[in-house]
Tab-separated table of C-alpha atoms and ligand atoms in Angstrom:
chain	number	residue	atom	x	y	z
A	1	UNK	CA	-81.769	121.493	-141.563
A	2	UNK	CA	-77.975	121.628	-143.051
A	3	UNK	CA	-76.170	118.878	-143.456
A	4	UNK	CA	-74.270	117.441	-140.466
A	5	UNK	CA	-70.328	117.515	-142.187
A	6	UNK	CA	-68.034	114.659	-141.885
A	7	UNK	CA	-64.585	113.485	-142.084
A	8	UNK	CA	-61.855	111.192	-142.145
A	9	UNK	CA	-59.387	110.466	-139.387
A	10	UNK	CA	-57.018	108.843	-138.557
A	11	UNK	CA	-57.836	106.688	-135.902
A	12	UNK	CA	-53.465	106.400	-134.929
A	13	UNK	CA	-52.514	109.864	-135.545
A	14	UNK	CA	-55.604	111.805	-135.807
A	15	UNK	CA	-54.604	113.395	-139.286
A	16	UNK	CA	-58.206	114.404	-140.792
A	17	UNK	CA	-59.045	114.159	-144.635
A	18	UNK	CA	-62.125	115.029	-146.954
A	19	UNK	CA	-61.981	111.793	-148.266
A	20	UNK	CA	-61.104	107.657	-147.150
A	21	UNK	CA	-57.638	107.078	-147.637
A	22	UNK	CA	-56.249	103.321	-147.967
A	23	UNK	CA	-52.667	104.436	-145.736
A	24	UNK	CA	-52.576	107.741	-143.407
A	25	UNK	CA	-49.591	109.659	-144.855
A	26	UNK	CA	-48.821	110.998	-142.217
A	27	UNK	CA	-48.149	107.639	-139.456
A	28	UNK	CA	-48.178	104.687	-142.343
A	29	UNK	CA	-51.476	102.873	-140.609
A	30	UNK	CA	-53.415	100.964	-142.991
A	31	UNK	CA	-57.581	101.231	-142.786
A	32	UNK	CA	-57.306	103.355	-139.734
A	33	UNK	CA	-59.328	106.082	-141.269
A	34	UNK	CA	-62.713	106.180	-139.943
A	35	UNK	CA	-65.765	109.078	-140.679
A	36	UNK	CA	-66.322	111.454	-137.848
A	37	UNK	CA	-69.385	114.002	-137.886
A	38	UNK	CA	-67.370	117.688	-137.218
A	39	UNK	CA	-69.401	118.490	-134.385
A	40	UNK	CA	-69.987	122.604	-133.866
A	41	UNK	CA	-68.298	124.142	-131.965
A	42	UNK	CA	-69.275	123.241	-127.578
A	43	UNK	CA	-70.820	126.045	-126.365
A	44	UNK	CA	-68.791	127.967	-123.841
A	45	UNK	CA	-68.179	125.811	-120.616
A	46	UNK	CA	-70.063	126.667	-117.345
A	47	UNK	CA	-67.610	125.849	-114.854
A	48	UNK	CA	-68.240	128.689	-112.825
A	49	UNK	CA	-72.038	127.550	-111.659
A	50	UNK	CA	-70.963	124.345	-111.994
A	51	UNK	CA	-68.350	125.047	-109.615
A	52	UNK	CA	-69.292	127.390	-106.983
A	53	UNK	CA	-73.179	127.629	-107.535
A	54	UNK	CA	-75.085	124.979	-105.342
A	55	UNK	CA	-75.376	121.684	-107.671
A	56	UNK	CA	-73.564	119.241	-105.031
A	57	UNK	CA	-72.415	119.723	-101.987
A	58	UNK	CA	-70.243	117.718	-100.014
A	59	UNK	CA	-72.078	115.453	-97.430
A	60	UNK	CA	-70.364	113.503	-94.756
A	61	UNK	CA	-69.795	110.012	-95.122
A	62	UNK	CA	-72.326	109.130	-92.556
A	63	UNK	CA	-74.899	111.341	-94.375
A	64	UNK	CA	-75.110	109.331	-96.969
A	65	UNK	CA	-78.072	107.094	-97.623
A	66	UNK	CA	-77.381	103.541	-98.752
A	67	UNK	CA	-80.786	102.249	-98.373
A	68	UNK	CA	-81.615	104.562	-101.628
A	69	UNK	CA	-82.458	102.142	-103.998
A	70	UNK	CA	-82.407	103.832	-107.355
A	71	UNK	CA	-82.110	100.618	-109.417
A	72	UNK	CA	-85.168	99.196	-111.603
A	73	UNK	CA	-85.806	95.955	-109.710
A	74	UNK	CA	-85.669	93.385	-112.892
A	75	UNK	CA	-87.558	90.470	-111.790
A	76	UNK	CA	-85.267	87.787	-113.773
A	77	UNK	CA	-82.893	87.562	-111.246
A	78	UNK	CA	-79.893	85.857	-112.866
A	79	UNK	CA	-79.799	89.228	-115.363
A	80	UNK	CA	-80.402	91.640	-112.660
A	81	UNK	CA	-77.032	89.995	-110.851
A	82	UNK	CA	-75.090	89.983	-114.014
A	83	UNK	CA	-76.275	94.135	-113.881
A	84	UNK	CA	-75.211	94.401	-110.685
A	85	UNK	CA	-78.902	94.034	-109.202
A	86	UNK	CA	-80.791	95.619	-111.662
A	87	UNK	CA	-80.952	98.221	-114.177
A	88	UNK	CA	-79.729	101.786	-113.328
A	89	UNK	CA	-81.569	104.547	-114.717
A	90	UNK	CA	-79.633	106.222	-117.370
A	91	UNK	CA	-77.103	103.457	-117.829
A	92	UNK	CA	-76.300	101.902	-121.319
A	93	UNK	CA	-76.180	98.220	-122.037
A	94	UNK	CA	-74.847	96.602	-124.693
A	95	UNK	CA	-75.598	92.805	-124.945
A	96	UNK	CA	-73.476	90.770	-127.672
A	97	UNK	CA	-73.542	87.293	-128.576
A	98	UNK	CA	-73.937	85.053	-131.585
A	99	UNK	CA	-76.309	84.749	-133.831
A	100	UNK	CA	-79.172	82.928	-132.979
A	101	UNK	CA	-78.119	82.488	-129.166
A	102	UNK	CA	-81.586	84.266	-128.293
A	103	UNK	CA	-80.193	88.056	-127.349
A	104	UNK	CA	-84.104	89.106	-128.674
A	105	UNK	CA	-85.371	86.360	-126.969
A	106	UNK	CA	-83.939	87.412	-123.825
A	107	UNK	CA	-84.427	91.011	-124.091
A	108	UNK	CA	-87.927	90.380	-125.310
A	109	UNK	CA	-88.318	88.671	-121.812
A	110	UNK	CA	-86.591	91.728	-119.723
A	111	UNK	CA	-89.650	94.111	-121.829
A	112	UNK	CA	-92.430	92.191	-120.895
A	113	UNK	CA	-91.176	92.115	-117.485
A	114	UNK	CA	-89.986	95.602	-117.259
A	115	UNK	CA	-93.577	96.946	-118.928
A	116	UNK	CA	-95.414	95.128	-115.902
A	117	UNK	CA	-93.702	98.444	-113.846
A	118	UNK	CA	-92.082	100.734	-116.193
A	119	UNK	CA	-93.011	101.833	-119.553
A	120	UNK	CA	-90.763	100.373	-122.589
A	121	UNK	CA	-89.544	101.051	-126.096
A	122	UNK	CA	-88.951	97.812	-128.078
A	123	UNK	CA	-86.917	98.924	-131.254
A	124	UNK	CA	-86.494	96.189	-134.001
A	125	UNK	CA	-84.571	96.511	-137.085
A	126	UNK	CA	-84.260	92.570	-137.412
A	127	UNK	CA	-87.956	91.279	-137.078
A	128	UNK	CA	-91.195	92.794	-138.206
A	129	UNK	CA	-93.523	93.939	-135.716
A	130	UNK	CA	-95.782	91.070	-136.709
A	131	UNK	CA	-92.435	88.328	-135.837
A	132	UNK	CA	-92.141	90.041	-132.301
A	133	UNK	CA	-95.739	89.542	-131.005
A	134	UNK	CA	-95.756	86.223	-132.557
A	135	UNK	CA	-92.328	85.048	-129.838
A	136	UNK	CA	-93.858	87.019	-127.132
A	137	UNK	CA	-96.896	85.442	-127.226
A	138	UNK	CA	-94.945	82.280	-127.477
A	139	UNK	CA	-92.697	83.667	-124.439
A	140	UNK	CA	-95.877	84.451	-122.740
A	141	UNK	CA	-97.470	80.521	-123.502
A	142	UNK	CA	-100.612	82.237	-125.401
A	143	UNK	CA	-102.215	80.540	-128.399
A	144	UNK	CA	-100.245	81.564	-131.586
A	145	UNK	CA	-103.593	80.928	-133.594
A	146	UNK	CA	-105.475	84.414	-134.995
A	147	UNK	CA	-108.463	83.290	-132.675
A	148	UNK	CA	-106.595	83.591	-130.045
A	149	UNK	CA	-105.128	87.085	-130.544
A	150	UNK	CA	-107.780	88.972	-128.167
A	151	UNK	CA	-107.501	86.385	-125.592
A	152	UNK	CA	-103.795	87.591	-126.332
A	153	UNK	CA	-104.280	91.105	-126.302
A	154	UNK	CA	-105.885	91.472	-122.712
A	155	UNK	CA	-102.400	89.904	-120.679
A	156	UNK	CA	-100.174	92.168	-122.701
A	157	UNK	CA	-98.411	94.528	-120.949
A	158	UNK	CA	-100.247	97.659	-121.864
A	159	UNK	CA	-97.124	99.787	-121.558
A	160	UNK	CA	-95.079	97.692	-124.133
A	161	UNK	CA	-94.441	99.903	-127.151
A	162	UNK	CA	-93.015	98.089	-130.346
A	163	UNK	CA	-91.675	99.561	-133.548
A	164	UNK	CA	-89.430	98.755	-136.814
A	165	UNK	CA	-87.431	101.514	-137.597
A	166	UNK	CA	-83.438	101.580	-138.139
A	167	UNK	CA	-83.359	105.204	-138.585
A	168	UNK	CA	-81.919	106.569	-135.000
A	169	UNK	CA	-83.277	110.274	-135.479
A	170	UNK	CA	-87.152	108.609	-136.255
A	171	UNK	CA	-85.999	106.616	-133.483
A	172	UNK	CA	-85.336	109.401	-130.762
A	173	UNK	CA	-88.471	111.021	-132.134
A	174	UNK	CA	-90.302	108.093	-131.022
A	175	UNK	CA	-88.452	108.235	-127.837
A	176	UNK	CA	-89.366	112.279	-126.900
A	177	UNK	CA	-93.384	110.986	-127.734
A	178	UNK	CA	-93.152	108.076	-125.499
A	179	UNK	CA	-90.922	108.940	-122.508
A	180	UNK	CA	-90.024	105.149	-122.094
A	181	UNK	CA	-88.163	104.432	-119.058
A	182	UNK	CA	-86.427	101.562	-120.810
A	183	UNK	CA	-85.244	101.539	-124.353
A	184	UNK	CA	-84.143	98.564	-126.171
A	185	UNK	CA	-82.718	98.890	-129.886
A	186	UNK	CA	-82.411	95.657	-131.509
A	187	UNK	CA	-79.565	95.974	-133.010
A	188	UNK	CA	-76.959	98.412	-133.154
A	189	UNK	CA	-75.539	97.282	-136.174
A	190	UNK	CA	-79.171	98.017	-137.842
A	191	UNK	CA	-79.565	101.601	-136.925
A	192	UNK	CA	-78.116	104.655	-138.830
A	193	UNK	CA	-77.540	108.112	-139.400
A	194	UNK	CA	-78.482	109.288	-142.725
A	195	UNK	CA	-76.118	112.286	-142.468
A	196	UNK	CA	-73.479	109.370	-142.262
A	197	UNK	CA	-72.643	108.437	-145.773
A	198	UNK	CA	-71.167	104.572	-145.049
A	199	UNK	CA	-73.698	101.840	-144.644
A	200	UNK	CA	-75.610	100.989	-141.217
A	201	UNK	CA	-72.913	98.281	-139.488
A	202	UNK	CA	-70.220	99.991	-140.749
A	203	UNK	CA	-67.422	101.807	-137.145
A	204	UNK	CA	-68.662	105.048	-138.101
A	205	UNK	CA	-72.046	104.808	-137.933
A	206	UNK	CA	-72.501	101.875	-135.049
A	207	UNK	CA	-69.931	104.522	-132.876
A	208	UNK	CA	-72.499	107.907	-133.946
A	209	UNK	CA	-75.567	105.694	-133.246
A	210	UNK	CA	-73.932	104.398	-129.904
A	211	UNK	CA	-73.182	107.785	-128.881
A	212	UNK	CA	-76.083	109.855	-129.528
A	213	UNK	CA	-77.790	107.131	-127.564
A	214	UNK	CA	-75.567	107.364	-124.395
A	215	UNK	CA	-75.944	111.381	-124.752
A	216	UNK	CA	-79.763	110.092	-124.717
A	217	UNK	CA	-79.456	107.681	-121.359
A	218	UNK	CA	-77.441	110.529	-120.214
A	219	UNK	CA	-79.369	113.378	-120.357
A	220	UNK	CA	-82.780	111.543	-120.035
A	221	UNK	CA	-82.536	108.716	-117.305
A	222	UNK	CA	-83.689	106.692	-119.466
A	223	UNK	CA	-81.897	102.965	-119.611
A	224	UNK	CA	-80.667	102.036	-123.220
A	225	UNK	CA	-80.600	98.008	-123.819
A	226	UNK	CA	-78.364	97.832	-127.377
A	227	UNK	CA	-77.619	94.391	-128.307
A	228	UNK	CA	-74.412	93.920	-131.035
A	229	UNK	CA	-74.079	91.503	-133.332
A	230	UNK	CA	-70.853	89.902	-132.912
A	231	UNK	CA	-67.869	88.998	-135.373
A	232	UNK	CA	-65.913	85.751	-136.810
A	233	UNK	CA	-63.228	86.733	-134.391
A	234	UNK	CA	-65.599	87.043	-131.361
A	235	UNK	CA	-65.373	90.730	-130.343
A	236	UNK	CA	-68.180	92.641	-130.961
A	237	UNK	CA	-68.814	94.351	-134.227
A	238	UNK	CA	-68.423	98.028	-134.423
A	239	UNK	CA	-65.553	97.740	-132.961
A	240	UNK	CA	-63.771	98.050	-129.481
A	241	UNK	CA	-64.773	101.513	-128.864
A	242	UNK	CA	-68.437	100.769	-128.608
A	243	UNK	CA	-67.561	98.991	-125.596
A	244	UNK	CA	-66.134	102.571	-124.167
A	245	UNK	CA	-68.878	103.922	-125.083
A	246	UNK	CA	-71.277	101.701	-123.231
A	247	UNK	CA	-71.460	101.577	-118.991
A	248	UNK	CA	-71.757	97.792	-118.636
A	249	UNK	CA	-71.099	95.004	-121.696
A	250	UNK	CA	-72.378	91.653	-121.627
A	251	UNK	CA	-72.123	88.546	-123.564
A	252	UNK	CA	-74.401	85.923	-124.263
A	253	UNK	CA	-72.722	82.505	-125.205
A	254	UNK	CA	-73.367	78.848	-124.859
A	255	UNK	CA	-73.301	75.598	-127.618
A	256	UNK	CA	-75.477	76.416	-130.150
A	257	UNK	CA	-76.572	72.394	-130.151
A	258	UNK	CA	-76.697	72.760	-126.029
A	259	UNK	CA	-79.913	74.610	-124.192
A	260	UNK	CA	-77.412	76.292	-121.758
A	261	UNK	CA	-76.184	79.721	-122.214
A	262	UNK	CA	-74.509	82.151	-120.133
A	263	UNK	CA	-74.912	85.629	-119.418
A	264	UNK	CA	-71.726	87.027	-118.333
A	265	UNK	CA	-70.338	90.800	-117.650
A	266	UNK	CA	-67.112	91.812	-119.113
A	267	UNK	CA	-67.427	95.085	-118.070
A	268	UNK	CA	-70.154	96.656	-116.071
A	269	UNK	CA	-69.640	99.994	-114.283
A	270	UNK	CA	-72.246	99.514	-111.622
A	271	UNK	CA	-71.342	96.058	-110.344
A	272	UNK	CA	-68.690	93.356	-110.535
A	273	UNK	CA	-67.111	92.024	-113.658
A	274	UNK	CA	-67.283	87.818	-115.123
A	275	UNK	CA	-70.365	87.780	-113.054
A	276	UNK	CA	-72.730	84.991	-114.551
A	277	UNK	CA	-76.159	84.160	-115.036
A	278	UNK	CA	-76.867	80.596	-116.316
A	279	UNK	CA	-80.296	80.223	-118.394
A	280	UNK	CA	-82.061	77.491	-120.204
A	281	UNK	CA	-83.068	77.953	-123.732
A	282	UNK	CA	-86.586	76.026	-123.844
A	283	UNK	CA	-89.975	76.147	-125.565
A	284	UNK	CA	-90.721	79.439	-123.933
A	285	UNK	CA	-87.821	81.389	-124.107
A	286	UNK	CA	-84.995	81.575	-121.824
A	287	UNK	CA	-85.743	79.859	-118.569
A	288	UNK	CA	-83.611	80.699	-115.207
A	289	UNK	CA	-81.335	78.046	-113.984
A	290	UNK	CA	-80.761	79.175	-110.211
A	291	UNK	CA	-78.643	75.939	-109.555
A	292	UNK	CA	-76.587	75.014	-112.160
A	293	UNK	CA	-73.666	72.472	-110.702
A	294	UNK	CA	-76.742	70.524	-110.248
A	295	UNK	CA	-77.521	70.817	-113.570
A	296	UNK	CA	-74.203	70.529	-115.694
A	297	UNK	CA	-74.028	67.471	-113.326
A	298	UNK	CA	-77.180	65.566	-113.520
A	299	UNK	CA	-76.080	63.642	-116.931
A	300	UNK	CA	-72.874	62.299	-115.034
A	301	UNK	CA	-71.953	58.857	-114.905
A	302	UNK	CA	-70.710	57.623	-111.218
A	303	UNK	CA	-67.676	55.390	-111.210
A	304	UNK	CA	-67.326	56.303	-115.214
A	305	UNK	CA	-62.957	56.265	-115.798
A	306	UNK	CA	-62.009	59.676	-117.259
A	307	UNK	CA	-64.530	61.587	-115.621
A	308	UNK	CA	-63.594	63.976	-113.266
A	309	UNK	CA	-65.486	67.461	-110.844
A	310	UNK	CA	-63.732	70.534	-111.016
A	311	UNK	CA	-64.944	73.484	-109.261
A	312	UNK	CA	-64.566	76.664	-111.191
A	313	UNK	CA	-65.839	80.701	-109.968
A	314	UNK	CA	-67.713	82.191	-112.237
A	315	UNK	CA	-67.233	85.877	-111.376
A	316	UNK	CA	-68.463	85.410	-107.848
A	317	UNK	CA	-70.681	82.202	-107.818
A	318	UNK	CA	-68.493	78.816	-107.348
A	319	UNK	CA	-69.477	76.482	-110.390
A	320	UNK	CA	-69.296	72.447	-109.983
A	321	UNK	CA	-68.651	71.215	-114.226
A	322	UNK	CA	-67.782	67.743	-115.112
A	323	UNK	CA	-65.313	67.253	-117.086
A	324	UNK	CA	-64.373	64.483	-119.531
A	325	UNK	CA	-60.974	62.975	-120.710
A	326	UNK	CA	-60.473	60.552	-123.695
A	327	UNK	CA	-56.926	58.622	-124.485
A	328	UNK	CA	-57.315	56.259	-127.379
A	329	UNK	CA	-53.703	55.081	-129.150
A	330	UNK	CA	-53.160	56.820	-131.732
A	331	UNK	CA	-53.221	54.958	-135.206
A	332	UNK	CA	-50.716	56.440	-137.483
A	333	UNK	CA	-47.863	59.334	-136.587
A	334	UNK	CA	-48.961	62.427	-134.923
A	335	UNK	CA	-51.167	61.959	-131.468
A	336	UNK	CA	-54.079	64.608	-131.421
A	337	UNK	CA	-54.830	66.527	-128.503
A	338	UNK	CA	-58.609	67.838	-128.812
A	339	UNK	CA	-59.807	70.732	-126.456
A	340	UNK	CA	-63.154	71.506	-125.868
A	341	UNK	CA	-64.303	73.800	-124.276
A	342	UNK	CA	-60.580	74.077	-121.926
A	343	UNK	CA	-57.581	76.201	-123.001
A	344	UNK	CA	-55.406	74.086	-125.480
A	345	UNK	CA	-52.170	75.136	-124.166
A	346	UNK	CA	-53.268	74.313	-120.745
A	347	UNK	CA	-54.467	71.226	-121.877
A	348	UNK	CA	-50.422	70.463	-123.509
A	349	UNK	CA	-49.334	71.317	-120.717
A	350	UNK	CA	-50.946	69.046	-118.132
A	351	UNK	CA	-50.604	66.483	-120.425
A	352	UNK	CA	-46.575	67.096	-120.339
A	353	UNK	CA	-46.499	67.211	-116.856
A	354	UNK	CA	-48.479	63.832	-116.853
A	355	UNK	CA	-45.685	62.426	-119.436
A	356	UNK	CA	-42.750	63.531	-117.828
A	357	UNK	CA	-43.496	64.055	-114.163
A	358	UNK	CA	-45.469	60.996	-113.524
A	359	UNK	CA	-44.097	58.551	-116.437
A	360	UNK	CA	-47.295	58.303	-118.879
A	361	UNK	CA	-46.531	57.020	-122.156
A	362	UNK	CA	-49.138	60.047	-123.859
A	363	UNK	CA	-46.665	60.378	-126.678
A	364	UNK	CA	-48.585	57.282	-128.465
A	365	UNK	CA	-52.237	58.302	-127.313
A	366	UNK	CA	-55.125	60.656	-128.544
A	367	UNK	CA	-56.549	62.851	-125.709
A	368	UNK	CA	-59.710	64.731	-126.098
A	369	UNK	CA	-60.903	66.752	-122.943
A	370	UNK	CA	-64.553	67.940	-122.808
A	371	UNK	CA	-66.031	70.260	-120.705
A	372	UNK	CA	-70.034	69.528	-120.166
A	373	UNK	CA	-72.744	71.655	-120.554
A	374	UNK	CA	-71.524	73.332	-123.590
A	375	UNK	CA	-69.423	75.601	-120.717
A	376	UNK	CA	-65.749	77.108	-121.474
A	377	UNK	CA	-63.061	77.174	-118.539
A	378	UNK	CA	-60.010	79.561	-118.593
A	379	UNK	CA	-59.224	79.233	-114.671
A	380	UNK	CA	-56.085	76.968	-113.698
A	381	UNK	CA	-57.757	76.146	-111.042
A	382	UNK	CA	-59.449	72.698	-112.877
A	383	UNK	CA	-55.940	71.524	-114.249
A	384	UNK	CA	-56.080	69.192	-111.405
A	385	UNK	CA	-59.596	67.616	-112.540
A	386	UNK	CA	-58.486	67.930	-116.149
A	387	UNK	CA	-55.372	65.840	-115.588
A	388	UNK	CA	-57.349	63.919	-113.370
A	389	UNK	CA	-60.214	63.277	-116.588
A	390	UNK	CA	-57.000	61.487	-119.001
A	391	UNK	CA	-55.049	60.169	-115.556
A	392	UNK	CA	-58.979	57.995	-114.935
A	393	UNK	CA	-58.788	57.329	-118.606
A	394	UNK	CA	-55.199	56.709	-119.477
A	395	UNK	CA	-55.736	53.808	-116.630
A	396	UNK	CA	-59.246	52.821	-117.438
A	397	UNK	CA	-59.725	53.411	-113.794
A	398	UNK	CA	-62.670	55.402	-112.124
A	399	UNK	CA	-62.300	58.486	-109.684
A	400	UNK	CA	-63.922	58.091	-106.634
A	401	UNK	CA	-67.301	58.852	-106.302
A	402	UNK	CA	-68.494	62.407	-104.881
A	403	UNK	CA	-65.235	63.704	-105.192
A	404	UNK	CA	-64.057	67.542	-106.737
A	405	UNK	CA	-60.858	68.080	-107.454
A	406	UNK	CA	-59.036	71.550	-107.180
A	407	UNK	CA	-55.712	73.116	-107.870
A	408	UNK	CA	-53.501	74.577	-110.308
A	409	UNK	CA	-50.847	72.441	-112.073
A	410	UNK	CA	-47.171	73.731	-111.631
A	411	UNK	CA	-44.043	72.067	-114.431
A	412	UNK	CA	-42.594	70.227	-111.615
A	413	UNK	CA	-45.831	68.841	-111.353
A	414	UNK	CA	-46.284	70.629	-107.756
A	415	UNK	CA	-49.968	71.630	-107.041
A	416	UNK	CA	-50.575	75.372	-106.574
A	417	UNK	CA	-53.202	77.363	-104.221
A	418	UNK	CA	-56.089	78.833	-106.108
A	419	UNK	CA	-58.230	81.265	-105.303
A	420	UNK	CA	-61.512	81.783	-102.781
A	421	UNK	CA	-60.988	77.807	-101.822
A	422	UNK	CA	-63.256	78.076	-99.162
A	423	UNK	CA	-66.503	78.648	-101.269
A	424	UNK	CA	-65.904	76.195	-103.629
A	425	UNK	CA	-65.698	74.088	-101.016
A	426	UNK	CA	-68.457	75.408	-99.704
A	427	UNK	CA	-70.373	74.398	-102.923
A	428	UNK	CA	-69.655	71.123	-103.267
A	429	UNK	CA	-70.503	70.080	-99.653
A	430	UNK	CA	-73.821	71.700	-100.465
A	431	UNK	CA	-74.003	69.443	-103.172
A	432	UNK	CA	-73.410	66.885	-101.603
A	433	UNK	CA	-70.135	66.217	-102.028
A	434	UNK	CA	-67.930	64.001	-99.414
A	435	UNK	CA	-64.609	64.533	-100.168
A	436	UNK	CA	-62.431	67.259	-101.919
A	437	UNK	CA	-58.795	66.971	-103.009
A	438	UNK	CA	-57.135	70.397	-103.013
A	439	UNK	CA	-53.875	71.801	-102.798
A	440	UNK	CA	-52.252	71.966	-99.386
A	441	UNK	CA	-53.279	75.894	-97.888
A	442	UNK	CA	-50.436	78.007	-96.140
A	443	UNK	CA	-52.938	80.281	-94.702
A	444	UNK	CA	-54.337	77.688	-91.868
A	445	UNK	CA	-56.538	80.800	-90.999
A	446	UNK	CA	-58.647	80.261	-94.079
A	447	UNK	CA	-61.566	78.297	-92.682
A	448	UNK	CA	-63.063	74.797	-95.122
A	449	UNK	CA	-66.213	73.638	-94.309
A	450	UNK	CA	-66.336	70.691	-91.695
A	451	UNK	CA	-69.357	68.884	-94.104
A	452	UNK	CA	-66.741	67.457	-96.722
A	453	UNK	CA	-63.705	66.113	-95.976
A	454	UNK	CA	-60.588	67.999	-97.716
A	455	UNK	CA	-57.591	65.945	-98.710
A	456	UNK	CA	-54.396	68.132	-99.152
A	457	UNK	CA	-52.091	67.418	-101.417
A	458	UNK	CA	-48.392	69.152	-102.601
A	459	UNK	CA	-47.725	66.993	-105.940
A	460	UNK	CA	-50.093	66.154	-108.693
A	461	UNK	CA	-49.065	62.508	-108.305
A	462	UNK	CA	-50.617	62.553	-104.423
A	463	UNK	CA	-54.188	64.298	-105.741
A	464	UNK	CA	-53.928	61.614	-108.651
A	465	UNK	CA	-53.775	58.766	-105.427
A	466	UNK	CA	-56.407	60.313	-103.250
A	467	UNK	CA	-58.804	60.287	-106.330
A	468	UNK	CA	-58.347	57.393	-108.037
A	469	UNK	CA	-60.391	54.507	-107.059
A	470	UNK	CA	-56.975	52.242	-106.748
A	471	UNK	CA	-54.968	54.152	-104.702
A	472	UNK	CA	-52.427	51.352	-103.870
A	473	UNK	CA	-51.145	50.910	-107.363
A	474	UNK	CA	-47.079	51.464	-106.457
A	475	UNK	CA	-47.666	54.337	-109.760
A	476	UNK	CA	-49.009	56.406	-107.724
A	477	UNK	CA	-48.028	56.376	-104.268
A	478	UNK	CA	-44.996	58.121	-102.545
B	1	LIG	P1	-82.793	84.882	-130.982
B	1	LIG	O1	-83.151	85.173	-130.103
B	1	LIG	O2	-83.859	84.906	-131.928
B	1	LIG	O3	-81.356	85.236	-131.224
B	1	LIG	P2	-80.186	86.263	-131.857
B	1	LIG	O4	-81.490	87.168	-130.976
B	1	LIG	O5	-79.472	86.425	-130.516
B	1	LIG	O6	-79.851	85.881	-133.198
B	1	LIG	O7	-83.095	83.683	-130.969
B	1	LIG	C1	-83.691	82.731	-132.063
B	1	LIG	C2	-83.467	81.247	-131.552
B	1	LIG	O8	-83.815	80.862	-130.476
B	1	LIG	C3	-83.932	80.397	-132.563
B	1	LIG	O9	-83.130	78.964	-132.883
B	1	LIG	C4	-84.797	80.057	-131.990
B	1	LIG	C5	-85.246	79.784	-130.388
B	1	LIG	N1	-85.751	80.168	-129.670
B	1	LIG	C6	-86.334	79.314	-129.117
B	1	LIG	O10	-85.511	77.860	-128.495
B	1	LIG	N2	-87.691	79.139	-128.158
B	1	LIG	C7	-88.608	80.025	-127.944
B	1	LIG	O11	-89.222	80.556	-127.219
B	1	LIG	C8	-87.998	81.672	-129.153
B	1	LIG	C9	-88.620	82.592	-129.259
B	1	LIG	C10	-86.650	80.839	-129.293
B	2	LIG	MG1	-82.219	88.922	-132.589
């Protein structure tokens, strides 16, 4: 076979060159040259048959069958929900996450489950076959000792195939021979095309390999999972282009020192984005957490100053989380602000509002804010809870038990409405919370659940008066 020819192309202006250049002579961009395969000219497009042939026929809306189930059912329901209900045949799904967060574990679990119904090929470029088998035994809670291996062999699904391979043409040959329904590549950064000169994991390798795997998925209907590594900056290594190539991008995130993991979809052609699945990493792999709010609130100490409960929306699901605040007199000079799980700019804004509008002397206090469970919240709906946690710690006065706080804090100390308030309230009521402090609603049509007392407030000041235990304090009443 003739060696595939490649060229370097400036990603800014498209100038081509036979060798790599640090700076594009045409547009002046730095480090913009990426190696690309020179594709043979595409065959004459067959527009006529596509347009006038019988390949597709328009249907009336009523004629389209909605009952048709075309997704592969995935028994791990937290995962299936993030995907939008199951695995779409012929889709290509990228899963990114920090090293050691549990990507390989989770996908091996997916492989073990799926292999009960379909044939699955798990390609690893990172671990040996033996390592994977030992992990699988652990996941199925089998004894890893060698004399138990025979026992284990009986419980392993027969249609799960493993191979340690990084050479993409080789992998494609295995796929052609095995014809699996599901292909898992661990990881896209270790996979390489020998035709390209650059090393595995480089931008051009990652992009070309992903494109070829997409071709495979689209032409054969095999669903492909790609595991991707994350760079220091937090994006999937080997660039954003990868996110354009695939149908679905999922991130597995969480604090490495905590056991909870969130599987979050950031792009999904077949379902809602920003949907979240919650897992707990345990002895036997990732366990689904169907009731995350309960789990996140489990260690809460009622009546402790500095603890507030916020209700955030993770995709379509409301999630109750505990936010802790601590203020402590600054020993010298500059007061510090430490935000763990909340945006630093929001924290600074809330501190400024508390100082200027409510007269808190935060200028001489160090402030720490922490979200329990290793979660990170980027929603302004948690503002009120953050403010209340700080106020509660500063005044050393607890927030009433069984109160949730929802609302965005504005610069003049007003409380602003947030989206999906009714479903947040329903979740809080379902978990036994008796009172919710919320912004005043403008749309009376929105129905609040009857099982929770809803206190509508206009300002942060009123909200704190309602939420803190010593509400009669003159500083907070109007
Ligand atoms: P892994 O899936 O290898 O992470 P990634 O592929 O994202 O790099 O997970 C590695 C970590 O998971 C490792 O620290 C061990 C831990 N782990 C468990 O806690 N329980 C288990 O059952 C398994 C298999 C791994
Ligand atoms: Mg791994």
